[in-house]
Amino acid sequence: MAVTVRWLLAQRDLGLGLRAGAAATDVPITFVITTELSDPTPWLAGGEMLLTTGIGIPPGDEGCREYVRQLTERGVSALGFGVGVSRESAPSALVAAADEYGLALVDVPLPTPFVAVARTVIDEIARRANRSQVAAGRAQQRMTRAAVAGGPSATLRELAVGCGGTALLLDRSGRVVQAHPVDVDPAVSREVGELARAHRAASAVGPVTAADAVGRATIVTQPIRVGDREHGHLGVVLPHEPLATDHVLIGHANSLLALDFERPLRLLRAQWRINAAALRLVLSAGGDSDEAARLVDEAADPGGVRALVVRGGEAVAVVAAVRAALHDAGRPVFVAEASHGVVVALLGGADGRTFADGLVAGLAPGERARLQSGLGAPHAAGAVADAVRAAELAARAARPGGGTVDASALAGRTLFTDPGTRGALTALDRALLEPLRAQDRDLAQALRAYLENHGQWEGTAAALGVHRHTARARVARAEEVLGVDLKSARVRAELLLALLLGDE
């Protein structure tokens, strides 16, 4: 918290009084300087409080106005006027100009030395800086302990608390994978990612431009790297311009995250085994471990968690490939063989089919050709079991080697994923429809067109490219050959499903 004009006025032993510029009393003061120059601005950096007896102030109303204009344009924080030395009070033109330009004008009484004002401000700045350094040191200690006990998510939490903002962990592509607090505005997350991608190899500072950003919010990003190894980016959204202590805490968090990413492979593999055991426990019948559930929650990103289920391959090889791909992408690694030949992996809620397909790209082509992969819809972090069930349904609908099936694309295919339903429809197809195709394929096509067009003759004829009477004749002949009653909705539904399955 900065030393302001308001704070200085509250130091009663100085006896200062505000003459003008009441709207500027919350402006920070960075230094105090005494000057009698008519234009001291070439020797100023901005943020200073000037103390003067008025000797050098240009004469006349216009001279006072120009003097104040130059000071405000240079970024001077306040002007202290020593009364009772060369003048009994500040010139009225100076007071009017200070109000006009928004510069705090303070009366300094004759008994108060200018050096006392300067010493009061400088001592308070030093005291606050020391307090900030002490607080930063304690925050670093808390962050280190949190990193040892809780990993990256705990590091982000302590960084967010220490800086009073939001801490985000991004992968190498600039995608947010973890955040604290978790409810980050998506627009702000995108801006953090854009800044990180624009400065892949260096730290960067930029403003938040999202429409609903409050005040002067600022983004700070840093690459997380050790030597030539990139592990992603650290981003922080601050509600203010970054302070020196903010940079210290961000740098410390970056080092802790880098150390976590650089843990020896032996320790990583041990952690992956623990993660896999926790995942199996959460998925097991009656599994109810709060500790395991909290650990598995780390797989989620701000969009929740998605499950990937891979069937049909050599489980050991699939687990190894998916673990390596997740680790290379800088993601939490939660991969386990949930049952014989079925591998489950947890992804972030924003991950899609392309990312899921890339996780098995390291397998040999022959191995990939056997895989059935399904990706469940995004779920809340605490609903991992539900996410896995959705992914299992999608995996059963996938063709071997045909890439990942997203659960959102399952509408109209769900019944075919159930082995019992699929077996019954296959039996119906073999008993009735295969003989029909063998006898006359045109009849089978006419029957399917009729069923898909809900018994509408215009649509059926258009689908077949024939006249309505021809379509009617073919459907009637198919009904006769099959010995069924197409007026029955149940018959029509079962025949259509069997036809669809048989024509796959």
CSV table of C-alpha atoms in Angstrom, one decimal, residues 54-486:
chain,number,residue,atom,x,y,z
A,54,GLY,CA,7.2,30.2,-3.9
A,55,ILE,CA,10.3,32.2,-4.8
A,56,GLY,CA,10.7,30.5,-8.2
A,57,ILE,CA,7.1,30.4,-9.2
A,58,PRO,CA,6.5,32.6,-12.2
A,59,PRO,CA,4.6,35.8,-11.5
A,60,GLY,CA,1.1,36.5,-12.5
A,61,ASP,CA,-2.0,34.3,-12.9
A,62,GLU,CA,-0.8,32.8,-16.2
A,63,GLY,CA,2.6,32.1,-14.7
A,64,CYS,CA,1.0,30.1,-11.8
A,65,ARG,CA,-1.2,28.3,-14.2
A,66,GLU,CA,1.7,27.3,-16.5
A,67,TYR,CA,3.8,26.2,-13.5
A,68,VAL,CA,1.0,23.8,-12.2
A,69,ARG,CA,0.4,22.6,-15.8
A,70,GLN,CA,4.1,21.6,-16.2
A,71,LEU,CA,4.1,19.8,-12.9
A,72,THR,CA,1.0,17.7,-13.5
A,73,GLU,CA,2.1,16.8,-17.0
A,74,ARG,CA,5.4,15.5,-15.5
A,75,GLY,CA,3.4,13.4,-13.0
A,76,VAL,CA,4.1,15.3,-9.8
A,77,SER,CA,2.0,13.9,-7.0
A,78,ALA,CA,1.6,17.0,-4.8
A,79,LEU,CA,2.9,20.5,-4.2
A,80,GLY,CA,3.8,21.7,-0.7
A,81,PHE,CA,3.9,25.5,-0.2
A,82,GLY,CA,5.8,26.9,2.7
A,83,VAL,CA,3.8,29.7,4.1
A,84,GLY,CA,5.2,32.6,6.1
A,85,VAL,CA,8.6,32.7,4.4
A,86,SER,CA,8.4,34.6,1.2
A,87,ARG,CA,4.6,34.8,1.2
A,88,GLU,CA,2.0,34.6,3.9
A,89,SER,CA,-0.1,32.2,1.8
A,90,ALA,CA,-0.1,30.5,-1.6
A,91,PRO,CA,-1.2,32.8,-4.4
A,92,SER,CA,-4.9,32.5,-5.2
A,93,ALA,CA,-4.0,31.8,-8.9
A,94,LEU,CA,-1.9,28.9,-7.7
A,95,VAL,CA,-4.8,27.5,-5.7
A,96,ALA,CA,-7.2,27.9,-8.6
A,97,ALA,CA,-4.7,26.2,-11.0
A,98,ALA,CA,-4.2,23.3,-8.6
A,99,ASP,CA,-8.0,22.7,-8.5
A,100,GLU,CA,-8.2,23.0,-12.2
A,101,TYR,CA,-5.5,20.5,-13.0
A,102,GLY,CA,-6.1,18.1,-10.1
A,103,LEU,CA,-2.9,18.6,-8.2
A,104,ALA,CA,-2.9,18.4,-4.4
A,105,LEU,CA,-1.7,21.7,-2.9
A,106,VAL,CA,-0.6,21.5,0.7
A,107,ASP,CA,0.2,24.3,3.1
A,108,VAL,CA,3.4,23.7,5.1
A,109,PRO,CA,3.4,25.9,8.2
A,110,LEU,CA,6.6,27.9,9.1
A,111,PRO,CA,7.4,25.8,12.2
A,112,THR,CA,7.6,22.6,10.1
A,113,PRO,CA,10.9,22.2,8.3
A,114,PHE,CA,10.8,20.8,4.8
A,115,VAL,CA,13.2,18.1,5.8
A,116,ALA,CA,10.7,16.9,8.4
A,117,VAL,CA,8.1,16.4,5.7
A,118,ALA,CA,10.7,14.6,3.5
A,119,ARG,CA,11.9,12.4,6.3
A,120,THR,CA,8.4,11.4,7.3
A,121,VAL,CA,7.5,10.3,3.8
A,122,ILE,CA,10.8,8.5,3.1
A,123,ASP,CA,10.8,6.7,6.4
A,124,GLU,CA,7.3,5.5,5.9
A,125,ILE,CA,8.1,4.3,2.4
A,126,ALA,CA,11.1,2.4,3.8
A,127,ARG,CA,9.0,1.0,6.6
A,128,ARG,CA,6.3,-0.3,4.3
A,129,ALA,CA,8.9,-1.7,1.9
A,130,ASN,CA,10.5,-3.6,4.8
A,131,ARG,CA,7.1,-4.8,5.9
A,132,SER,CA,6.3,-6.0,2.3
A,133,GLN,CA,9.6,-7.8,2.1
A,134,VAL,CA,8.9,-9.6,5.4
A,135,ALA,CA,5.4,-10.5,4.2
A,136,ALA,CA,6.8,-11.7,0.9
A,137,GLY,CA,9.4,-13.8,2.7
A,138,ARG,CA,6.7,-15.4,4.8
A,139,ALA,CA,4.6,-16.0,1.7
A,140,GLN,CA,7.6,-17.7,0.1
A,141,GLN,CA,7.9,-20.0,3.0
A,142,ARG,CA,4.2,-20.9,2.9
A,143,MET,CA,4.4,-21.4,-0.8
A,144,THR,CA,7.4,-23.8,-0.5
A,145,ARG,CA,5.7,-25.9,2.2
A,146,ALA,CA,2.5,-26.0,0.1
A,147,ALA,CA,4.5,-27.1,-3.0
A,148,VAL,CA,6.1,-29.9,-1.1
A,149,ALA,CA,2.8,-31.1,0.3
A,150,GLY,CA,0.3,-30.3,-2.5
A,151,GLY,CA,2.1,-29.9,-5.7
A,152,PRO,CA,1.3,-27.3,-8.4
A,153,SER,CA,-2.3,-26.7,-7.4
A,154,ALA,CA,-1.2,-25.8,-3.8
A,155,THR,CA,1.6,-23.5,-5.2
A,156,LEU,CA,-1.0,-21.7,-7.3
A,157,ARG,CA,-3.3,-21.2,-4.3
A,158,GLU,CA,-0.5,-19.7,-2.2
A,159,LEU,CA,0.6,-17.5,-5.0
A,160,ALA,CA,-2.9,-16.2,-5.6
A,161,VAL,CA,-3.3,-15.4,-1.9
A,162,GLY,CA,0.2,-13.8,-1.7
A,163,CYS,CA,-0.4,-11.5,-4.7
A,164,GLY,CA,-4.1,-10.9,-4.0
A,165,GLY,CA,-5.0,-12.0,-7.6
A,166,THR,CA,-5.5,-15.1,-9.7
A,167,ALA,CA,-2.8,-17.6,-10.5
A,168,LEU,CA,-2.9,-19.8,-13.6
A,169,LEU,CA,-0.8,-22.6,-14.9
A,170,LEU,CA,-0.7,-23.0,-18.7
A,171,ASP,CA,0.7,-25.7,-20.9
A,172,ARG,CA,3.2,-25.1,-23.7
A,173,SER,CA,0.5,-24.1,-26.1
A,174,GLY,CA,-0.8,-21.4,-23.8
A,175,ARG,CA,-3.9,-23.3,-22.7
A,176,VAL,CA,-5.0,-22.9,-19.0
A,177,VAL,CA,-4.8,-26.2,-17.3
A,178,GLN,CA,-5.1,-25.1,-13.6
A,179,ALA,CA,-6.2,-21.9,-11.9
A,180,HIS,CA,-6.8,-20.5,-8.4
A,181,PRO,CA,-9.5,-19.4,-7.9
A,182,VAL,CA,-11.0,-21.8,-10.4
A,183,ASP,CA,-13.8,-19.4,-11.6
A,184,VAL,CA,-11.7,-17.4,-14.0
A,185,ASP,CA,-13.5,-15.4,-16.6
A,186,PRO,CA,-12.9,-17.2,-19.9
A,187,ALA,CA,-12.2,-13.9,-21.7
A,188,VAL,CA,-9.4,-13.2,-19.2
A,189,SER,CA,-8.0,-16.8,-19.5
A,190,ARG,CA,-7.8,-16.2,-23.3
A,191,GLU,CA,-5.9,-13.0,-22.8
A,192,VAL,CA,-3.4,-14.7,-20.5
A,193,GLY,CA,-2.9,-17.4,-23.1
A,194,GLU,CA,-2.4,-14.8,-25.8
A,195,LEU,CA,0.2,-12.9,-23.8
A,196,ALA,CA,2.1,-16.2,-23.0
A,197,ARG,CA,2.1,-17.3,-26.6
A,198,ALA,CA,3.3,-13.9,-27.8
A,199,HIS,CA,6.2,-14.0,-25.3
A,200,ARG,CA,7.2,-17.7,-25.3
A,201,ALA,CA,10.7,-17.2,-24.0
A,202,ALA,CA,10.5,-14.2,-21.8
A,203,SER,CA,8.4,-12.6,-19.0
A,204,ALA,CA,5.6,-10.2,-20.1
A,205,VAL,CA,3.3,-7.7,-18.5
A,206,GLY,CA,0.1,-6.4,-20.1
A,207,PRO,CA,-3.3,-4.9,-19.3
A,208,VAL,CA,-6.5,-6.9,-19.0
A,209,THR,CA,-8.8,-5.6,-21.7
A,210,ALA,CA,-11.8,-7.9,-21.1
A,211,ALA,CA,-15.0,-5.9,-21.1
A,212,ASP,CA,-16.0,-6.7,-17.5
A,213,ALA,CA,-12.5,-6.3,-16.1
A,214,VAL,CA,-12.5,-4.1,-12.9
A,215,GLY,CA,-10.1,-1.2,-12.6
A,216,ARG,CA,-6.5,-1.5,-13.8
A,217,ALA,CA,-6.1,-5.2,-13.8
A,218,THR,CA,-2.8,-6.5,-15.1
A,219,ILE,CA,-1.5,-9.8,-16.5
A,220,VAL,CA,2.0,-11.1,-15.8
A,221,THR,CA,3.3,-14.2,-17.6
A,222,GLN,CA,6.5,-16.1,-17.2
A,223,PRO,CA,7.7,-19.2,-19.2
A,224,ILE,CA,8.4,-22.2,-17.0
A,225,ARG,CA,11.6,-23.7,-18.3
A,226,VAL,CA,14.9,-25.3,-17.2
A,227,GLY,CA,17.7,-25.0,-19.8
A,228,ASP,CA,16.2,-25.8,-23.2
A,229,ARG,CA,13.3,-27.8,-21.7
A,230,GLU,CA,9.9,-25.9,-21.8
A,231,HIS,CA,7.2,-26.9,-19.3
A,232,GLY,CA,4.6,-24.3,-19.9
A,233,HIS,CA,3.8,-20.9,-18.5
A,234,LEU,CA,2.8,-19.2,-15.2
A,235,GLY,CA,0.3,-16.5,-15.4
A,236,VAL,CA,-1.0,-14.1,-12.7
A,237,VAL,CA,-3.9,-11.6,-13.0
A,238,LEU,CA,-3.5,-8.7,-10.5
A,239,PRO,CA,-6.0,-6.1,-9.6
A,240,HIS,CA,-3.2,-3.5,-9.7
A,241,GLU,CA,0.1,-2.7,-11.3
A,242,PRO,CA,2.6,-5.4,-10.3
A,243,LEU,CA,4.7,-4.5,-7.3
A,244,ALA,CA,8.2,-5.6,-6.6
A,245,THR,CA,7.0,-8.1,-4.1
A,246,ASP,CA,4.6,-9.5,-6.7
A,247,HIS,CA,7.5,-10.2,-9.0
A,248,VAL,CA,9.4,-11.9,-6.2
A,249,LEU,CA,6.5,-14.2,-5.4
A,250,ILE,CA,5.8,-15.0,-9.1
A,251,GLY,CA,9.5,-15.8,-9.6
A,252,HIS,CA,9.5,-18.0,-6.6
A,253,ALA,CA,6.4,-19.9,-7.7
A,254,ASN,CA,7.9,-20.3,-11.1
A,255,SER,CA,11.0,-22.0,-9.6
A,256,LEU,CA,8.8,-24.3,-7.5
A,257,LEU,CA,6.8,-25.3,-10.5
A,258,ALA,CA,9.9,-25.9,-12.6
A,259,LEU,CA,11.3,-28.1,-9.8
A,260,ASP,CA,8.0,-30.1,-9.8
A,261,PHE,CA,8.2,-30.6,-13.6
A,262,GLU,CA,11.9,-31.6,-13.3
A,263,ARG,CA,11.4,-34.3,-10.7
A,264,PRO,CA,13.4,-37.4,-11.6
A,265,LEU,CA,11.5,-39.8,-13.8
A,266,ARG,CA,11.6,-42.4,-11.0
A,267,LEU,CA,9.6,-40.1,-8.7
A,268,LEU,CA,7.3,-39.2,-11.5
A,269,ARG,CA,6.6,-42.9,-12.2
A,270,ALA,CA,5.9,-43.4,-8.5
A,271,GLN,CA,3.5,-40.4,-8.6
A,272,TRP,CA,1.8,-41.9,-11.7
A,273,ARG,CA,1.3,-45.2,-9.9
A,274,ILE,CA,-0.3,-43.4,-6.9
A,275,ASN,CA,-2.5,-41.4,-9.3
A,276,ALA,CA,-3.5,-44.6,-11.0
A,277,ALA,CA,-4.3,-46.3,-7.7
A,278,ALA,CA,-6.4,-43.3,-6.7
A,279,LEU,CA,-8.3,-43.4,-10.0
A,280,ARG,CA,-9.0,-47.1,-9.6
A,281,LEU,CA,-10.2,-46.6,-6.1
A,282,VAL,CA,-12.6,-43.8,-7.1
A,283,LEU,CA,-14.0,-46.0,-9.9
A,284,SER,CA,-14.3,-49.2,-7.9
A,285,ALA,CA,-17.6,-50.4,-6.6
A,286,GLY,CA,-18.2,-48.8,-3.3
A,287,GLY,CA,-14.9,-46.8,-3.5
A,288,ASP,CA,-15.3,-43.9,-1.1
A,289,SER,CA,-12.0,-42.3,-0.2
A,290,ASP,CA,-12.0,-38.6,0.2
A,291,GLU,CA,-8.2,-38.5,-0.1
A,292,ALA,CA,-8.3,-40.4,-3.4
A,293,ALA,CA,-11.1,-38.2,-4.7
A,294,ARG,CA,-9.2,-35.0,-3.8
A,295,LEU,CA,-6.1,-36.3,-5.6
A,296,VAL,CA,-8.1,-37.3,-8.7
A,297,ASP,CA,-9.7,-33.8,-8.8
A,298,GLU,CA,-6.3,-32.4,-9.8
A,299,ALA,CA,-6.8,-33.8,-13.3
A,300,ALA,CA,-9.6,-31.2,-13.9
A,301,ASP,CA,-9.0,-27.9,-15.6
A,302,PRO,CA,-11.3,-24.8,-15.3
A,303,GLY,CA,-13.7,-26.6,-17.8
A,304,GLY,CA,-14.0,-29.7,-15.6
A,305,VAL,CA,-12.8,-33.2,-16.4
A,306,ARG,CA,-13.3,-35.6,-19.4
A,307,ALA,CA,-12.6,-39.3,-19.4
A,308,LEU,CA,-10.9,-41.2,-22.2
A,309,VAL,CA,-11.6,-44.9,-22.5
A,310,VAL,CA,-9.4,-47.1,-24.8
A,311,ARG,CA,-10.4,-50.7,-25.5
A,312,GLY,CA,-9.0,-53.5,-27.6
A,313,GLY,CA,-5.2,-52.8,-27.3
A,314,GLU,CA,-2.4,-54.1,-25.2
A,315,ALA,CA,-3.2,-52.3,-21.9
A,316,VAL,CA,0.5,-52.0,-20.8
A,317,ALA,CA,1.5,-50.4,-24.0
A,318,VAL,CA,-1.5,-48.1,-24.1
A,319,VAL,CA,-1.0,-46.9,-20.5
A,320,ALA,CA,2.7,-46.2,-21.2
A,321,ALA,CA,1.9,-44.2,-24.4
A,322,VAL,CA,-0.9,-42.2,-22.8
A,323,ARG,CA,1.2,-41.4,-19.7
A,324,ALA,CA,4.1,-40.2,-21.8
A,325,ALA,CA,1.9,-38.0,-24.0
A,326,LEU,CA,0.2,-36.4,-21.1
A,327,HIS,CA,3.5,-35.7,-19.4
A,328,ASP,CA,5.0,-34.2,-22.6
A,329,ALA,CA,2.0,-32.0,-22.8
A,330,GLY,CA,2.5,-30.7,-19.3
A,331,ARG,CA,-0.7,-32.2,-18.0
A,332,PRO,CA,-1.6,-34.1,-14.8
A,333,VAL,CA,-1.1,-37.9,-15.4
A,334,PHE,CA,-4.0,-40.0,-14.3
A,335,VAL,CA,-4.0,-43.2,-16.4
A,336,ALA,CA,-5.0,-46.7,-15.2
A,337,GLU,CA,-6.1,-50.1,-16.5
A,338,ALA,CA,-9.6,-50.1,-15.0
A,339,SER,CA,-10.4,-53.6,-16.1
A,340,HIS,CA,-9.0,-56.3,-18.4
A,341,GLY,CA,-7.8,-54.6,-21.5
A,342,VAL,CA,-9.7,-51.3,-20.8
A,343,VAL,CA,-7.6,-48.2,-20.1
A,344,VAL,CA,-9.0,-45.0,-18.5
A,345,ALA,CA,-7.3,-41.6,-18.7
A,346,LEU,CA,-8.5,-38.3,-17.3
A,347,LEU,CA,-8.3,-35.2,-19.5
A,348,GLY,CA,-9.2,-31.5,-19.0
A,349,GLY,CA,-12.8,-30.4,-19.7
A,350,ALA,CA,-11.7,-28.4,-22.7
A,351,ASP,CA,-9.8,-31.3,-24.4
A,352,GLY,CA,-11.3,-32.6,-27.6
A,353,ARG,CA,-10.9,-35.5,-30.1
A,354,THR,CA,-7.7,-34.2,-31.6
A,355,PHE,CA,-5.9,-34.1,-28.3
A,356,ALA,CA,-7.3,-37.6,-27.4
A,357,ASP,CA,-6.1,-39.1,-30.7
A,358,GLY,CA,-2.7,-37.6,-30.1
A,359,LEU,CA,-2.3,-39.5,-26.8
A,360,VAL,CA,-2.0,-42.8,-28.6
A,361,ALA,CA,-0.1,-41.5,-31.6
A,362,GLY,CA,3.1,-43.0,-30.1
A,363,LEU,CA,1.8,-46.6,-30.6
A,364,ALA,CA,2.7,-48.7,-33.6
A,365,PRO,CA,0.2,-48.4,-36.5
A,366,GLY,CA,-0.8,-52.0,-36.1
A,367,GLU,CA,-1.6,-51.5,-32.4
A,368,ARG,CA,-3.6,-48.3,-33.1
A,369,ALA,CA,-5.7,-50.2,-35.7
A,370,ARG,CA,-7.1,-52.3,-32.9
A,371,LEU,CA,-8.1,-49.5,-30.6
A,372,GLN,CA,-11.6,-48.4,-29.8
A,373,SER,CA,-11.4,-45.0,-28.1
A,374,GLY,CA,-14.3,-43.0,-26.5
A,375,LEU,CA,-14.2,-39.5,-25.0
A,376,GLY,CA,-16.9,-38.6,-22.4
A,377,ALA,CA,-18.6,-35.3,-22.1
A,378,PRO,CA,-17.1,-32.7,-19.7
A,379,HIS,CA,-18.2,-33.3,-16.0
A,380,ALA,CA,-17.5,-31.5,-12.8
A,381,ALA,CA,-14.3,-32.5,-11.0
A,382,GLY,CA,-16.1,-34.6,-8.4
A,383,ALA,CA,-18.0,-36.6,-11.0
A,384,VAL,CA,-15.1,-38.7,-12.4
A,385,ALA,CA,-17.1,-42.0,-12.3
A,386,ASP,CA,-19.9,-40.4,-14.4
A,387,ALA,CA,-17.4,-39.1,-16.8
A,388,VAL,CA,-15.9,-42.6,-17.3
A,389,ARG,CA,-19.3,-44.2,-17.9
A,390,ALA,CA,-20.0,-41.7,-20.6
A,391,ALA,CA,-16.6,-42.5,-22.2
A,392,GLU,CA,-17.2,-46.2,-22.0
A,393,LEU,CA,-20.4,-45.8,-24.0
A,394,ALA,CA,-18.6,-43.8,-26.6
A,395,ALA,CA,-15.7,-46.4,-26.8
A,396,ARG,CA,-18.2,-49.2,-27.5
A,397,ALA,CA,-19.5,-47.2,-30.4
A,398,ALA,CA,-16.1,-46.6,-31.9
A,399,ARG,CA,-14.8,-48.6,-34.8
A,400,PRO,CA,-11.4,-50.3,-34.3
A,401,GLY,CA,-8.7,-47.9,-35.6
A,402,GLY,CA,-11.3,-45.3,-36.5
A,403,GLY,CA,-10.2,-42.6,-34.1
A,404,THR,CA,-11.8,-41.3,-30.9
A,405,VAL,CA,-15.6,-41.1,-30.7
A,406,ASP,CA,-16.9,-38.1,-28.7
A,407,ALA,CA,-19.9,-38.9,-26.5
A,408,SER,CA,-21.6,-35.9,-27.9
A,409,ALA,CA,-21.8,-37.6,-31.3
A,410,LEU,CA,-23.6,-40.7,-29.9
A,411,ALA,CA,-27.2,-39.7,-30.6
A,412,GLY,CA,-28.7,-42.3,-32.8
A,413,ARG,CA,-26.0,-44.9,-32.1
A,414,THR,CA,-26.3,-45.7,-28.5
A,415,LEU,CA,-28.3,-48.9,-28.8
A,416,PHE,CA,-25.6,-50.4,-31.1
A,417,THR,CA,-23.1,-50.0,-28.3
A,418,ASP,CA,-24.9,-52.4,-26.0
A,419,PRO,CA,-23.8,-56.0,-26.7
A,420,GLY,CA,-27.2,-57.5,-25.9
A,421,THR,CA,-29.2,-55.2,-28.1
A,422,ARG,CA,-26.6,-55.5,-30.9
A,423,GLY,CA,-26.8,-59.3,-30.7
A,424,ALA,CA,-30.6,-59.3,-30.9
A,425,LEU,CA,-30.6,-56.9,-33.9
A,426,THR,CA,-27.9,-58.9,-35.6
A,427,ALA,CA,-30.0,-62.1,-35.2
A,428,LEU,CA,-33.0,-60.3,-36.7
A,429,ASP,CA,-30.9,-59.1,-39.6
A,430,ARG,CA,-29.6,-62.6,-40.4
A,431,ALA,CA,-33.0,-64.2,-40.0
A,432,LEU,CA,-35.0,-61.8,-42.2
A,433,LEU,CA,-33.1,-59.2,-43.9
A,434,GLU,CA,-30.0,-61.1,-45.3
A,435,PRO,CA,-32.3,-63.4,-47.3
A,436,LEU,CA,-34.2,-60.3,-48.6
A,437,ARG,CA,-30.9,-58.7,-49.7
A,438,ALA,CA,-29.9,-62.0,-51.3
A,439,GLN,CA,-33.2,-62.4,-53.2
A,440,ASP,CA,-33.5,-58.8,-54.4
A,441,ARG,CA,-31.3,-55.9,-53.1
A,442,ASP,CA,-33.7,-53.3,-54.6
A,443,LEU,CA,-36.4,-54.6,-52.2
A,444,ALA,CA,-34.1,-54.1,-49.2
A,445,GLN,CA,-33.2,-50.6,-50.3
A,446,ALA,CA,-36.9,-49.7,-50.8
A,447,LEU,CA,-37.8,-51.0,-47.4
A,448,ARG,CA,-35.0,-49.0,-45.7
A,449,ALA,CA,-36.0,-45.8,-47.6
A,450,TYR,CA,-39.7,-46.4,-46.6
A,451,LEU,CA,-38.7,-46.8,-43.0
A,452,GLU,CA,-36.3,-43.9,-42.9
A,453,ASN,CA,-38.9,-41.6,-44.4
A,454,HIS,CA,-41.6,-42.6,-41.8
A,455,GLY,CA,-43.8,-44.3,-44.4
A,456,GLN,CA,-44.1,-41.2,-46.6
A,457,TRP,CA,-44.3,-42.2,-50.2
A,458,GLU,CA,-43.0,-38.9,-51.7
A,459,GLY,CA,-39.9,-39.1,-49.6
A,460,THR,CA,-39.4,-42.8,-50.2
A,461,ALA,CA,-39.7,-42.4,-54.0
A,462,ALA,CA,-37.3,-39.4,-54.0
A,463,ALA,CA,-34.7,-41.4,-52.0
A,464,LEU,CA,-34.9,-44.3,-54.4
A,465,GLY,CA,-35.1,-42.1,-57.5
A,466,VAL,CA,-38.3,-43.9,-58.8
A,467,HIS,CA,-42.0,-43.1,-59.3
A,468,ARG,CA,-44.3,-43.4,-56.2
A,469,HIS,CA,-46.1,-46.4,-57.7
A,470,THR,CA,-42.8,-48.2,-58.2
A,471,ALA,CA,-41.8,-47.4,-54.6
A,472,ARG,CA,-45.2,-48.7,-53.3
A,473,ALA,CA,-44.9,-51.9,-55.3
A,474,ARG,CA,-41.4,-52.7,-54.0
A,475,VAL,CA,-42.3,-52.0,-50.4
A,476,ALA,CA,-45.4,-54.2,-50.7
A,477,ARG,CA,-43.3,-57.0,-52.2
A,478,ALA,CA,-40.8,-56.7,-49.4
A,479,GLU,CA,-43.6,-56.9,-46.8
A,480,GLU,CA,-44.9,-60.0,-48.5
A,481,VAL,CA,-41.5,-61.7,-48.7
A,482,LEU,CA,-40.7,-61.0,-45.1
A,483,GLY,CA,-44.2,-61.9,-43.9
A,484,VAL,CA,-44.5,-58.9,-41.6
A,485,ASP,CA,-47.1,-56.2,-41.0
A,486,LEU,CA,-45.5,-52.8,-41.7
